Short mmCIF file of C-alpha atoms in Angstrom, two decimals:
data_model
loop_
_atom_site.label_atom_id
_atom_site.label_comp_id
_atom_site.label_asym_id
_atom_site.label_seq_id
_atom_site.Cartn_x
_atom_site.Cartn_y
_atom_site.Cartn_z
CA MET A 1 -18.71 19.47 -24.71
CA ASP A 2 -18.94 15.75 -25.23
CA HIS A 3 -15.23 15.05 -25.42
CA ILE A 4 -13.58 14.18 -22.14
CA ILE A 5 -10.08 14.05 -23.62
CA LYS A 6 -8.93 16.29 -26.43
CA ALA A 7 -5.25 15.92 -27.25
CA ASP A 8 -4.00 17.99 -30.13
CA ASN A 9 -0.58 17.47 -31.61
CA ILE A 10 1.12 16.60 -28.31
CA LEU A 11 4.82 15.89 -28.08
CA PHE A 12 6.67 14.33 -25.19
CA GLU A 13 10.36 13.51 -24.91
CA TYR A 14 12.48 11.71 -22.34
CA TYR A 15 16.06 12.80 -21.99
CA ASN A 16 19.11 10.70 -21.34
CA TYR A 17 21.76 12.50 -19.36
CA ASP A 18 25.51 11.93 -19.41
CA GLU A 19 27.74 11.99 -16.29
CA ASN A 20 27.96 15.79 -16.31
CA GLY A 21 24.21 16.11 -16.17
CA GLU A 22 23.95 17.36 -19.71
CA LYS A 23 21.35 16.17 -22.15
CA LYS A 24 22.84 13.43 -24.27
CA GLU A 25 19.91 12.45 -26.39
CA ALA A 26 16.17 12.94 -26.53
CA ILE A 27 13.86 9.97 -26.90
CA THR A 28 10.55 10.91 -28.41
CA ALA A 29 7.82 9.04 -26.58
CA LEU A 30 4.87 10.83 -28.14
CA ASN A 31 5.43 12.25 -31.58
CA HIS A 32 2.79 14.93 -32.19
CA ILE A 33 -0.24 12.77 -31.65
CA SER A 34 -3.86 13.86 -31.67
CA VAL A 35 -6.43 11.76 -29.88
CA SER A 36 -9.86 12.59 -28.60
CA VAL A 37 -12.07 10.48 -26.40
CA LYS A 38 -15.82 10.86 -26.12
CA LYS A 39 -17.66 10.82 -22.82
CA GLY A 40 -18.84 7.31 -21.94
CA GLU A 41 -16.57 5.67 -24.48
CA PHE A 42 -14.64 2.43 -23.93
CA LEU A 43 -11.30 3.03 -25.60
CA VAL A 44 -8.51 0.49 -25.79
CA VAL A 45 -4.97 1.61 -26.55
CA LEU A 46 -2.83 -1.20 -27.96
CA GLY A 47 0.88 -1.27 -28.49
CA HIS A 48 3.86 -3.19 -27.22
CA ASN A 49 6.58 -2.02 -24.84
CA GLY A 50 8.04 1.32 -25.77
CA SER A 51 5.23 2.31 -28.11
CA GLY A 52 4.41 5.36 -25.97
CA LYS A 53 1.07 4.05 -24.75
CA SER A 54 1.94 4.37 -21.05
CA THR A 55 3.39 7.82 -21.60
CA PHE A 56 0.11 8.81 -23.20
CA ALA A 57 -1.81 7.38 -20.24
CA LYS A 58 0.26 9.38 -17.78
CA HIS A 59 -0.62 12.60 -19.59
CA LEU A 60 -4.31 12.04 -19.00
CA ASN A 61 -3.81 12.17 -15.24
CA ALA A 62 -1.36 15.10 -15.34
CA ILE A 63 1.48 12.90 -14.07
CA LEU A 64 3.31 14.02 -17.18
CA MET A 65 2.69 17.22 -19.08
CA PRO A 66 3.03 17.69 -22.83
CA LYS A 67 6.13 19.52 -24.04
CA GLU A 68 4.27 20.77 -27.10
CA GLY A 69 0.68 20.78 -28.24
CA THR A 70 -2.51 21.15 -26.25
CA LEU A 71 -4.32 18.69 -24.04
CA PHE A 72 -7.73 19.32 -22.55
CA VAL A 73 -9.08 16.91 -19.95
CA SER A 74 -12.75 17.45 -19.23
CA GLY A 75 -12.35 20.95 -20.60
CA ILE A 76 -9.42 21.78 -18.30
CA ASP A 77 -6.04 22.71 -19.75
CA ALA A 78 -3.66 19.93 -18.69
CA ALA A 79 -0.54 21.88 -19.63
CA ASN A 80 -1.13 24.31 -16.78
CA PRO A 81 0.47 23.04 -13.56
CA GLN A 82 -2.19 24.80 -11.49
CA ASN A 83 -4.88 22.46 -12.78
CA VAL A 84 -3.13 19.26 -11.73
CA TRP A 85 -5.40 18.43 -8.80
CA ASN A 86 -8.60 19.30 -10.66
CA ILE A 87 -7.64 16.89 -13.40
CA ARG A 88 -6.70 14.13 -11.00
CA GLU A 89 -10.13 14.38 -9.39
CA LYS A 90 -11.75 13.90 -12.79
CA VAL A 91 -9.49 11.20 -14.19
CA GLY A 92 -8.53 8.28 -11.97
CA MET A 93 -5.74 5.88 -12.74
CA VAL A 94 -5.19 2.19 -12.02
CA PHE A 95 -1.61 0.98 -12.44
CA GLN A 96 0.05 -2.28 -13.33
CA ASN A 97 1.38 -3.64 -10.06
CA PRO A 98 -1.46 -4.13 -7.56
CA ASP A 99 0.94 -4.20 -4.59
CA ASN A 100 2.56 -0.88 -5.35
CA GLN A 101 -0.62 1.17 -5.40
CA ILE A 102 -2.30 0.09 -2.19
CA VAL A 103 -1.35 2.42 0.65
CA ALA A 104 -3.24 1.26 3.71
CA THR A 105 -3.10 -1.97 5.70
CA ILE A 106 -6.87 -2.44 5.66
CA VAL A 107 -8.97 -2.70 2.50
CA GLU A 108 -11.59 -0.10 3.41
CA GLU A 109 -8.94 2.33 4.66
CA ASP A 110 -7.25 2.11 1.30
CA VAL A 111 -10.47 2.77 -0.60
CA ALA A 112 -10.98 5.81 1.65
CA PHE A 113 -7.50 7.16 0.85
CA GLY A 114 -8.53 9.06 -2.30
CA PRO A 115 -11.69 10.70 -0.90
CA GLU A 116 -9.73 11.63 2.26
CA ASN A 117 -7.16 13.39 0.09
CA ILE A 118 -9.75 15.56 -1.60
CA GLY A 119 -11.31 16.53 1.72
CA ILE A 120 -14.68 14.77 1.62
CA PRO A 121 -16.57 14.80 4.97
CA ALA A 122 -16.32 11.60 7.05
CA GLU A 123 -19.94 10.36 6.66
CA GLU A 124 -19.86 10.83 2.91
CA ILE A 125 -16.56 8.92 2.67
CA ARG A 126 -18.17 6.05 4.55
CA THR A 127 -21.06 5.77 2.03
CA ARG A 128 -18.75 6.21 -0.95
CA VAL A 129 -16.40 3.49 0.32
CA ASP A 130 -19.26 1.05 0.89
CA ASP A 131 -20.74 1.80 -2.54
CA ALA A 132 -17.38 1.47 -4.27
CA LEU A 133 -16.65 -1.87 -2.59
CA ASN A 134 -20.11 -3.07 -3.59
CA THR A 135 -19.54 -2.10 -7.19
CA VAL A 136 -16.38 -4.20 -7.41
CA ASP A 137 -17.93 -7.06 -5.37
CA MET A 138 -15.39 -6.84 -2.58
CA SER A 139 -17.61 -5.81 0.36
CA GLU A 140 -16.98 -8.99 2.30
CA TYR A 141 -13.25 -8.25 2.35
CA LYS A 142 -13.50 -4.70 3.62
CA LEU A 143 -11.81 -5.35 6.96
CA ARG A 144 -9.12 -7.67 5.59
CA SER A 145 -5.50 -6.88 5.01
CA PRO A 146 -4.58 -6.43 1.32
CA ASN A 147 -1.78 -8.95 1.82
CA GLN A 148 -4.30 -11.76 2.10
CA LEU A 149 -5.90 -11.02 -1.28
CA SER A 150 -5.15 -12.38 -4.75
CA GLY A 151 -3.80 -10.16 -7.52
CA GLY A 152 -7.21 -9.75 -9.15
CA GLN A 153 -8.81 -8.87 -5.83
CA LYS A 154 -6.10 -6.33 -5.05
CA GLN A 155 -6.60 -4.76 -8.44
CA ARG A 156 -10.34 -4.50 -7.79
CA ILE A 157 -9.56 -2.77 -4.48
CA ALA A 158 -7.43 -0.31 -6.43
CA ILE A 159 -10.39 0.24 -8.78
CA ALA A 160 -12.70 0.79 -5.80
CA GLY A 161 -10.21 3.35 -4.48
CA VAL A 162 -10.53 5.23 -7.74
CA ILE A 163 -14.33 5.06 -8.07
CA ALA A 164 -14.74 6.31 -4.50
CA MET A 165 -13.35 9.61 -5.83
CA LYS A 166 -16.20 9.70 -8.38
CA PRO A 167 -14.11 10.36 -11.48
CA GLU A 168 -15.57 10.88 -14.95
CA CYS A 169 -12.92 8.74 -16.55
CA ILE A 170 -10.64 5.91 -15.41
CA VAL A 171 -7.37 5.08 -17.12
CA PHE A 172 -6.14 1.50 -16.73
CA ASP A 173 -2.41 1.53 -17.38
CA GLU A 174 -1.73 -2.15 -18.16
CA SER A 175 -3.73 -3.07 -15.08
CA THR A 176 -4.26 -6.62 -16.29
CA ALA A 177 -0.65 -7.35 -17.24
CA MET A 178 0.39 -8.95 -13.93
CA LEU A 179 -2.78 -10.93 -13.29
CA ASP A 180 -3.66 -14.58 -13.83
CA PRO A 181 -6.45 -15.37 -16.33
CA ILE A 182 -9.14 -15.43 -13.64
CA GLY A 183 -8.05 -12.13 -12.15
CA ARG A 184 -7.84 -10.61 -15.61
CA LYS A 185 -11.37 -11.72 -16.41
CA GLN A 186 -12.72 -10.24 -13.16
CA VAL A 187 -11.00 -6.92 -13.77
CA MET A 188 -12.27 -6.78 -17.37
CA GLU A 189 -15.81 -7.47 -16.18
CA THR A 190 -15.52 -4.71 -13.62
CA MET A 191 -14.32 -2.29 -16.30
CA HIS A 192 -17.26 -3.07 -18.58
CA LYS A 193 -19.67 -2.80 -15.67
CA LEU A 194 -18.35 0.65 -14.77
CA ASN A 195 -18.63 1.72 -18.38
CA LYS A 196 -22.16 0.37 -18.98
CA GLU A 197 -23.83 0.90 -15.62
CA HIS A 198 -22.06 3.96 -14.27
CA GLY A 199 -21.33 5.73 -17.53
CA ILE A 200 -17.65 6.15 -16.67
CA THR A 201 -15.32 6.65 -19.64
CA ILE A 202 -12.75 3.85 -19.70
CA ILE A 203 -9.35 4.06 -21.32
CA HIS A 204 -7.66 0.70 -21.16
CA ILE A 205 -3.99 0.41 -22.07
CA THR A 206 -2.96 -3.15 -22.83
CA HIS A 207 -1.16 -5.51 -25.15
CA TYR A 208 -3.71 -8.32 -24.93
CA MET A 209 -5.77 -8.42 -28.11
CA GLN A 210 -8.59 -10.41 -26.53
CA GLU A 211 -9.31 -7.53 -24.15
CA ALA A 212 -9.82 -5.16 -27.04
CA ILE A 213 -12.58 -7.07 -28.82
CA LEU A 214 -15.39 -5.57 -26.74
CA ALA A 215 -14.10 -2.01 -26.93
CA ASP A 216 -15.99 0.82 -28.66
CA ARG A 217 -12.83 1.97 -30.33
CA ILE A 218 -9.19 0.89 -30.55
CA ILE A 219 -6.07 2.96 -31.02
CA VAL A 220 -2.87 1.18 -32.00
CA MET A 221 0.34 2.96 -31.12
CA GLU A 222 3.85 2.38 -32.36
CA LYS A 223 6.99 4.50 -31.81
CA GLY A 224 5.00 7.33 -30.30
CA GLU A 225 2.54 7.56 -33.14
CA VAL A 226 -1.00 6.37 -33.76
CA VAL A 227 -0.84 3.78 -36.55
CA LEU A 228 -4.39 2.49 -36.56
CA GLU A 229 -7.63 3.79 -35.19
CA GLY A 230 -11.19 2.51 -35.42
CA SER A 231 -13.68 -0.06 -34.20
CA PRO A 232 -12.32 -3.52 -33.28
CA LYS A 233 -13.48 -4.89 -36.63
CA GLU A 234 -11.82 -2.13 -38.59
CA VAL A 235 -8.57 -2.48 -36.69
CA PHE A 236 -8.22 -6.25 -36.57
CA LYS A 237 -8.75 -6.75 -40.27
CA GLU A 238 -5.44 -4.94 -40.82
CA VAL A 239 -3.62 -8.17 -39.99
CA GLU A 240 -0.45 -7.26 -41.87
CA ILE A 241 0.08 -3.88 -40.21
CA LEU A 242 -0.49 -5.42 -36.78
CA LYS A 243 1.85 -8.35 -37.43
CA ASN A 244 4.48 -5.98 -38.76
CA ILE A 245 4.68 -4.00 -35.54
CA GLY A 246 4.79 -7.23 -33.53
CA LEU A 247 1.25 -7.37 -32.26
CA ASP A 248 -1.03 -10.38 -32.39
CA VAL A 249 -4.50 -10.51 -33.84
CA PRO A 250 -7.36 -12.60 -32.44
CA ASP A 251 -7.20 -16.22 -33.66
CA THR A 252 -10.54 -15.87 -35.45
CA THR A 253 -9.46 -12.90 -37.52
CA TYR A 254 -6.15 -14.58 -38.22
CA LEU A 255 -7.84 -17.75 -39.50
CA ILE A 256 -9.92 -15.78 -41.99
CA TYR A 257 -6.81 -13.85 -43.02
CA LEU A 258 -4.90 -17.06 -43.74
CA LEU A 259 -7.84 -18.55 -45.64
CA ASN A 260 -8.17 -15.44 -47.75
CA LYS A 261 -4.46 -15.63 -48.54
CA GLU A 262 -5.08 -19.13 -49.90
CA GLY A 263 -7.58 -17.74 -52.32
CA PHE A 264 -10.82 -17.74 -50.38
CA ASN A 265 -12.95 -14.66 -50.29
CA PHE A 266 -14.36 -14.18 -46.81
CA THR A 267 -15.26 -10.83 -45.25
CA PRO A 268 -12.22 -9.97 -43.13
CA ASP A 269 -13.96 -8.12 -40.28
CA VAL A 270 -15.02 -11.05 -38.10
CA LEU A 271 -14.24 -11.28 -34.42
CA THR A 272 -16.20 -13.93 -32.57
CA ILE A 273 -16.08 -17.65 -33.19
CA LYS A 274 -19.78 -17.57 -34.15
CA GLU A 275 -19.14 -14.94 -36.80
CA VAL A 276 -16.36 -17.04 -38.27
CA VAL A 277 -18.51 -20.17 -38.32
CA ASP A 278 -21.36 -18.29 -40.00
CA GLU A 279 -19.01 -16.76 -42.52
CA ILE A 280 -17.47 -20.08 -43.52
CA TRP A 281 -20.77 -21.98 -43.34
CA GLN A 282 -22.66 -19.62 -45.56
CA SER A 283 -20.06 -19.26 -48.27
CA LYS A 284 -19.97 -21.54 -51.24
CA MET B 1 10.81 -19.43 7.99
CA ILE B 2 11.12 -15.76 7.25
CA ARG B 3 7.35 -15.35 7.07
CA ASP B 4 6.84 -16.32 10.67
CA ILE B 5 7.94 -12.89 11.81
CA THR B 6 4.91 -10.91 12.81
CA ILE B 7 4.92 -7.18 13.13
CA GLY B 8 3.73 -5.81 16.40
CA GLN B 9 2.28 -8.34 18.77
CA TYR B 10 -1.39 -7.45 18.62
CA TYR B 11 -3.53 -10.07 20.33
CA PRO B 12 -7.03 -9.72 18.88
CA VAL B 13 -9.71 -10.50 21.46
CA ALA B 14 -12.71 -8.42 22.47
CA SER B 15 -12.05 -6.74 25.79
CA PRO B 16 -12.83 -3.34 27.31
CA VAL B 17 -9.15 -2.45 27.02
CA HIS B 18 -9.10 -3.30 23.31
CA ARG B 19 -12.03 -0.96 22.76
CA LEU B 20 -10.37 2.01 24.47
CA ASP B 21 -9.22 4.88 22.31
CA PRO B 22 -5.56 4.33 21.35
CA ARG B 23 -4.72 7.82 22.62
CA THR B 24 -6.06 6.89 26.05
CA LYS B 25 -3.90 3.80 26.12
CA ILE B 26 -0.77 5.65 25.03
CA LEU B 27 -1.28 8.37 27.65
CA LEU B 28 -2.06 5.85 30.39
CA THR B 29 1.11 3.98 29.52
CA PHE B 30 3.02 7.22 29.99
CA ILE B 31 1.33 7.84 33.34
CA TYR B 32 2.20 4.30 34.37
CA ILE B 33 5.86 4.64 33.41
CA ILE B 34 6.25 7.97 35.19
CA SER B 35 4.54 6.63 38.32
CA LEU B 36 6.89 3.65 38.39
CA PHE B 37 9.88 5.92 38.77
CA PHE B 38 8.42 7.63 41.82
CA ILE B 39 8.12 4.44 43.81
CA ASP B 40 11.02 3.35 45.96
CA PHE B 41 9.43 1.14 48.58
CA PHE B 42 8.67 -2.52 48.18
CA ILE B 43 5.08 -1.95 49.32
CA GLY B 44 4.70 0.38 46.33
CA TYR B 45 5.79 -2.36 43.95
CA GLY B 46 3.39 -4.74 45.63
CA PHE B 47 0.60 -2.31 44.85
CA VAL B 48 1.73 -1.96 41.21
CA VAL B 49 1.85 -5.74 40.81
CA VAL B 50 -1.72 -6.04 42.11
CA ALA B 51 -2.91 -3.20 39.84
CA LEU B 52 -1.10 -4.69 36.85
CA TYR B 53 -2.55 -8.12 37.52
CA ALA B 54 -6.04 -6.63 37.59
CA ALA B 55 -5.40 -4.73 34.36
CA ILE B 56 -4.09 -7.85 32.59
CA ASN B 57 -7.21 -9.73 33.63
CA VAL B 58 -9.37 -7.03 32.07
CA THR B 59 -7.47 -7.27 28.75
CA ARG B 60 -8.25 -11.02 28.43
CA VAL B 61 -4.78 -11.57 27.00
CA PRO B 62 -3.17 -14.73 28.47
CA ILE B 63 -0.55 -13.74 31.00
CA LYS B 64 2.13 -15.81 29.27
CA PHE B 65 1.94 -13.43 26.30
CA MET B 66 2.79 -10.59 28.66
CA LEU B 67 5.73 -12.51 30.07
CA LYS B 68 7.01 -13.29 26.58
CA GLY B 69 8.03 -9.66 26.28
CA LEU B 70 10.49 -10.24 29.13
CA ARG B 71 12.54 -12.75 27.16
CA GLY B 72 14.07 -9.97 25.12
CA ILE B 73 15.39 -8.14 28.15
CA VAL B 74 16.68 -11.03 30.27
CA PHE B 75 20.23 -10.05 29.44
CA ILE B 76 19.81 -6.37 30.32
CA LEU B 77 17.96 -7.39 33.45
CA LEU B 78 20.75 -9.67 34.69
CA PHE B 79 23.36 -7.08 33.80
CA THR B 80 21.57 -4.34 35.75
CA VAL B 81 20.96 -6.50 38.78
CA VAL B 82 24.52 -7.87 38.96
CA LEU B 83 26.05 -4.46 38.42
CA ASN B 84 23.95 -2.93 41.16
CA ILE B 85 24.61 -5.72 43.64
CA PHE B 86 28.38 -5.42 43.39
CA PHE B 87 28.95 -1.78 42.81
CA THR B 88 26.41 0.12 44.90
CA PRO B 89 27.91 1.10 48.23
CA GLY B 90 25.88 1.83 51.37
CA GLY B 91 24.45 0.03 54.35
CA ARG B 92 25.78 -3.01 56.21
CA VAL B 93 28.42 -5.10 54.46
CA LEU B 94 26.98 -8.57 53.82
CA PHE B 95 29.85 -10.19 52.03
CA SER B 96 33.37 -9.24 51.14
CA TRP B 97 36.04 -10.96 49.08
CA ASN B 98 39.08 -9.24 47.65
CA PHE B 99 37.77 -6.13 45.90
CA ILE B 100 34.17 -7.36 45.74
CA THR B 101 31.87 -6.15 48.47
CA VAL B 102 28.16 -6.74 48.64
CA THR B 103 26.25 -4.32 50.81
CA GLU B 104 22.69 -4.27 52.04
CA GLY B 105 22.01 -1.08 50.09
CA GLY B 106 23.35 -2.67 46.92
CA VAL B 107 21.05 -5.68 47.16
CA LYS B 108 18.10 -3.43 47.82
CA ILE B 109 18.79 -1.15 44.84
CA ALA B 110 19.45 -4.15 42.60
CA LEU B 111 16.15 -5.80 43.46
CA MET B 112 14.34 -2.51 43.03
CA MET B 113 15.85 -1.86 39.59
CA GLY B 114 15.04 -5.39 38.49
CA ALA B 115 11.43 -5.08 39.62
CA ARG B 116 11.12 -1.70 37.97
CA LEU B 117 12.35 -3.03 34.61
CA ILE B 118 10.08 -6.07 34.71
CA LEU B 119 7.02 -3.99 35.57
CA LEU B 120 7.93 -1.46 32.89
CA ILE B 121 8.08 -4.05 30.15
CA ILE B 122 4.93 -5.90 31.20
CA GLY B 123 3.01 -2.65 31.57
CA SER B 124 3.93 -1.30 28.18
CA SER B 125 3.30 -4.63 26.47
CA ILE B 126 -0.35 -4.18 27.50
CA LEU B 127 -0.41 -1.26 25.07
CA THR B 128 1.05 -3.16 22.12
CA LEU B 129 -0.93 -6.34 22.80
CA THR B 130 -4.29 -4.62 22.91
CA THR B 131 -3.83 -1.99 20.18
CA SER B 132 -3.58 -2.83 16.48
CA PRO B 133 -0.70 -1.16 14.63
CA ILE B 134 -3.16 0.99 12.65
CA GLU B 135 -4.86 2.29 15.78
CA LEU B 136 -1.46 2.93 17.28
CA THR B 137 -0.45 4.97 14.23
CA ASP B 138 -3.68 6.97 14.31
CA GLY B 139 -3.21 7.57 18.02
CA ILE B 140 0.35 8.80 17.60
CA GLU B 141 -0.69 11.11 14.76
CA SER B 142 -3.48 12.60 16.79
CA LEU B 143 -1.33 13.04 19.91
CA LEU B 144 1.49 14.67 17.94
CA ASN B 145 -0.88 17.03 16.14
CA PRO B 146 -0.63 19.87 18.71
CA PHE B 147 3.15 19.87 18.24
CA ARG B 148 2.83 20.50 14.53
CA ARG B 149 3.21 24.21 15.13
CA ILE B 150 6.73 23.72 16.46
CA GLY B 151 7.62 21.69 13.40
CA VAL B 152 6.77 18.09 14.33
CA PRO B 153 5.61 16.43 11.08
CA ALA B 154 2.79 14.48 12.74
CA HIS B 155 0.96 13.42 9.59
CA GLU B 156 4.14 12.46 7.78
CA ILE B 157 5.36 10.31 10.67
CA ALA B 158 2.03 8.48 10.78
CA MET B 159 2.00 8.02 7.01
CA MET B 160 5.53 6.62 7.09
CA MET B 161 4.58 4.19 9.84
CA SER B 162 1.52 2.91 8.02
CA ILE B 163 3.32 2.52 4.69
CA SER B 164 6.07 0.58 6.46
CA LEU B 165 3.47 -1.68 8.02
CA ARG B 166 1.96 -2.24 4.59
CA PHE B 167 5.25 -3.07 2.90
CA ILE B 168 7.09 -5.10 5.54
CA PRO B 169 5.27 -8.34 4.64
CA ILE B 170 5.71 -7.65 0.92
CA LEU B 171 9.45 -7.09 1.28
CA LEU B 172 9.78 -10.14 3.53
CA GLU B 173 8.13 -12.26 0.88
CA GLU B 174 10.43 -10.80 -1.72
CA THR B 175 13.51 -11.54 0.42
CA ASP B 176 12.31 -15.10 0.66
CA LYS B 177 11.93 -15.29 -3.12
CA ILE B 178 15.37 -13.81 -3.79
CA MET B 179 16.98 -16.17 -1.26
CA LYS B 180 15.38 -19.15 -2.93
CA ALA B 181 16.46 -17.93 -6.36
CA GLN B 182 20.05 -17.57 -5.13
CA MET B 183 19.94 -20.94 -3.39
CA ALA B 184 18.69 -22.55 -6.59
CA ARG B 185 21.86 -21.27 -8.21
CA GLY B 186 24.06 -22.68 -5.49
CA ALA B 187 24.32 -19.84 -2.99
CA ASP B 188 25.11 -20.97 0.53
CA PHE B 189 23.66 -19.00 3.45
CA GLU B 190 23.98 -21.58 6.19
CA THR B 191 27.62 -22.56 6.58
CA GLY B 192 30.78 -20.64 7.37
CA ASN B 193 31.63 -18.11 10.04
CA ILE B 194 29.83 -14.86 10.68
CA VAL B 195 31.86 -12.83 8.17
CA ARG B 196 31.23 -15.37 5.46
CA ARG B 197 27.54 -15.49 6.15
CA ALA B 198 27.31 -11.73 6.17
CA LYS B 199 29.04 -11.64 2.81
CA ALA B 200 26.58 -14.17 1.46
CA MET B 201 23.79 -11.70 2.25
CA ILE B 202 25.07 -9.11 -0.23
CA PRO B 203 23.50 -10.80 -3.28
CA ILE B 204 20.20 -10.66 -1.40
CA MET B 205 20.41 -7.08 -0.23
CA VAL B 206 21.28 -5.54 -3.59
CA PRO B 207 18.24 -6.78 -5.56
CA LEU B 208 16.05 -6.15 -2.53
CA PHE B 209 17.13 -2.52 -2.34
CA ILE B 210 16.67 -1.99 -6.06
CA SER B 211 13.19 -3.42 -5.92
CA ALA B 212 12.32 -1.38 -2.82
CA PHE B 213 13.31 1.82 -4.62
CA ARG B 214 11.26 0.86 -7.65
CA ARG B 215 8.27 0.12 -5.47
CA ALA B 216 8.68 3.42 -3.66
CA GLU B 217 8.68 5.30 -6.94
CA GLU B 218 5.57 3.53 -8.20
CA LEU B 219 3.77 3.98 -4.91
CA ALA B 220 4.56 7.69 -4.89
CA MET B 221 3.11 8.02 -8.37
CA ALA B 222 -0.01 6.05 -7.43
CA MET B 223 -0.50 8.21 -4.33
CA GLU B 224 -0.19 11.40 -6.33
CA ALA B 225 -2.61 10.06 -8.93
CA ARG B 226 -5.07 9.71 -6.06
CA CYS B 227 -4.64 13.37 -5.17
CA TYR B 228 -2.34 12.89 -2.18
CA ARG B 229 -0.67 16.17 -1.31
CA GLY B 230 0.31 15.87 2.33
CA GLY B 231 -1.77 16.24 5.46
CA VAL B 232 -3.19 19.70 4.77
CA GLY B 233 -6.89 19.72 3.86
CA ARG B 234 -7.17 15.98 4.39
CA THR B 235 -10.20 14.43 6.08
CA ARG B 236 -10.42 11.04 7.76
CA MET B 237 -13.08 8.37 7.40
CA ASN B 238 -12.58 6.90 10.87
CA SER B 239 -11.60 9.75 13.13
CA LEU B 240 -10.79 8.94 16.72
CA GLN B 241 -13.37 9.83 19.32
CA TYR B 242 -13.09 9.72 23.09
CA LYS B 243 -15.97 7.77 24.63
CA ARG B 244 -17.20 7.51 28.16
CA ARG B 245 -15.05 4.43 28.83
CA ASP B 246 -11.96 6.52 28.04
CA CYS B 247 -13.03 8.92 30.76
CA TYR B 248 -13.30 6.04 33.28
CA ALA B 249 -9.90 4.77 32.20
CA PHE B 250 -8.35 8.19 32.81
CA ILE B 251 -9.92 8.38 36.29
CA ILE B 252 -8.52 4.97 37.17
CA GLY B 253 -5.12 5.99 35.77
CA THR B 254 -5.05 9.19 37.79
CA LEU B 255 -6.05 7.39 40.99
CA PHE B 256 -3.27 4.90 40.32
CA MET B 257 -0.75 7.69 39.96
CA ILE B 258 -1.89 9.41 43.17
CA VAL B 259 -1.61 6.16 45.14
CA CYS B 260 1.87 5.65 43.70
CA PHE B 261 2.94 9.12 44.81
CA ILE B 262 1.57 8.58 48.32
CA LEU B 263 3.30 5.26 48.67
#
């Protein structure tokens, strides 16, 4: 069993209701999609607003349940309401707004919130909280109030709160969207650290292309469907598909794309500036 | 200006009283309040003043912080005293004019009520000045726990209090932001009579409420994602523990009460 997430043909719909409380129309947020995620993978899900990427994320934590299809999270059936708490122990979630996910008035109390909920003994919570704060480099702030922290710091506290529960997988639901560039960089570094050093599967939902470059795999979603899937190089060379659904591509890839359109013949799957330089330098 | 409001009036210094268990302090405050109502001689109040002065010295909180609490009740205090002076019959008549009569008994009761109120406020401000809001919440939860069987939602009350404490500064900041946004578009909050000013607040309250509801929804989802399912089966990282100093504090409190009863 080396898949942590196995989604097969899942469908999810939102309903709009009229004044009488009757269903007016159904909006399909996930249209029979199948996605699986390997253990230890760093997966980025791209897509702009309304593409269904957040809806997908909420399925992984059993906040939403599929209307059709099957979803197995760490081998547990996520369509069965009885398994909700088991799944939430295995898959943690970090949300967009750092303010709206911190519960306690003291940093370490907030990190302890998750472990307290799952009934861990007091001494063990203490060590887990200290370890988690160390991992996100926030130990020196442990007795501060969250109100005195920056957005990036608050988001790292939220991450610490999730790792203190020792999950196998963490879903970041646009967790970098409200941060400044410095905060975003810190959070990205923390994500990669968790993935590399702690072997935690990371699923990062975002619309920033730059954050996807270092991923193991990228999924691009549009209108509730998966349009592209593959390694960053495979995905970003599809410049036209990405531009068509209103997503950007990294500047480097875009440069090569434009040059190729003018008649040059460069390999399209370049990502870093160095690769571009080498590509152009070595061609005749 | 709106950010100057602080919640609670915790005065953080290291003192033996600060280190006491919050439950001890809450219970002692109760003992103190009950004892106050049993005293009706001036000698008794003299004793309370001395005891209170000693206690304040132990807390290391400047006495003017204690007296600050009195500002809020000056009006009630004057009202009580005046009412008692003029309308309590009994004893020798000291002064009489038309329908107003001031009697010896009236003056005595008035002074007593005034003293009682002042001592009450100062005494209970020791609790709020030496206990952080979080400790206070934990203390209340733990003290209410035995009443859970008769349907007191102890954990829920404590959770509500701590979430409010967390979000009050956030919502204050947001109010500030909305006010500035409205002012930038020409809203006027400063002039006009009371009705006008109250009406000017509506464009602030509406977006504030909408945002508060949105935050509540997101917070609820985040809490559930972190396996929150009420107080049942929950453990605590920092559980409260009575120490030896709490025992001493209780002994002192009990002695205080006995002396009050005797006096």
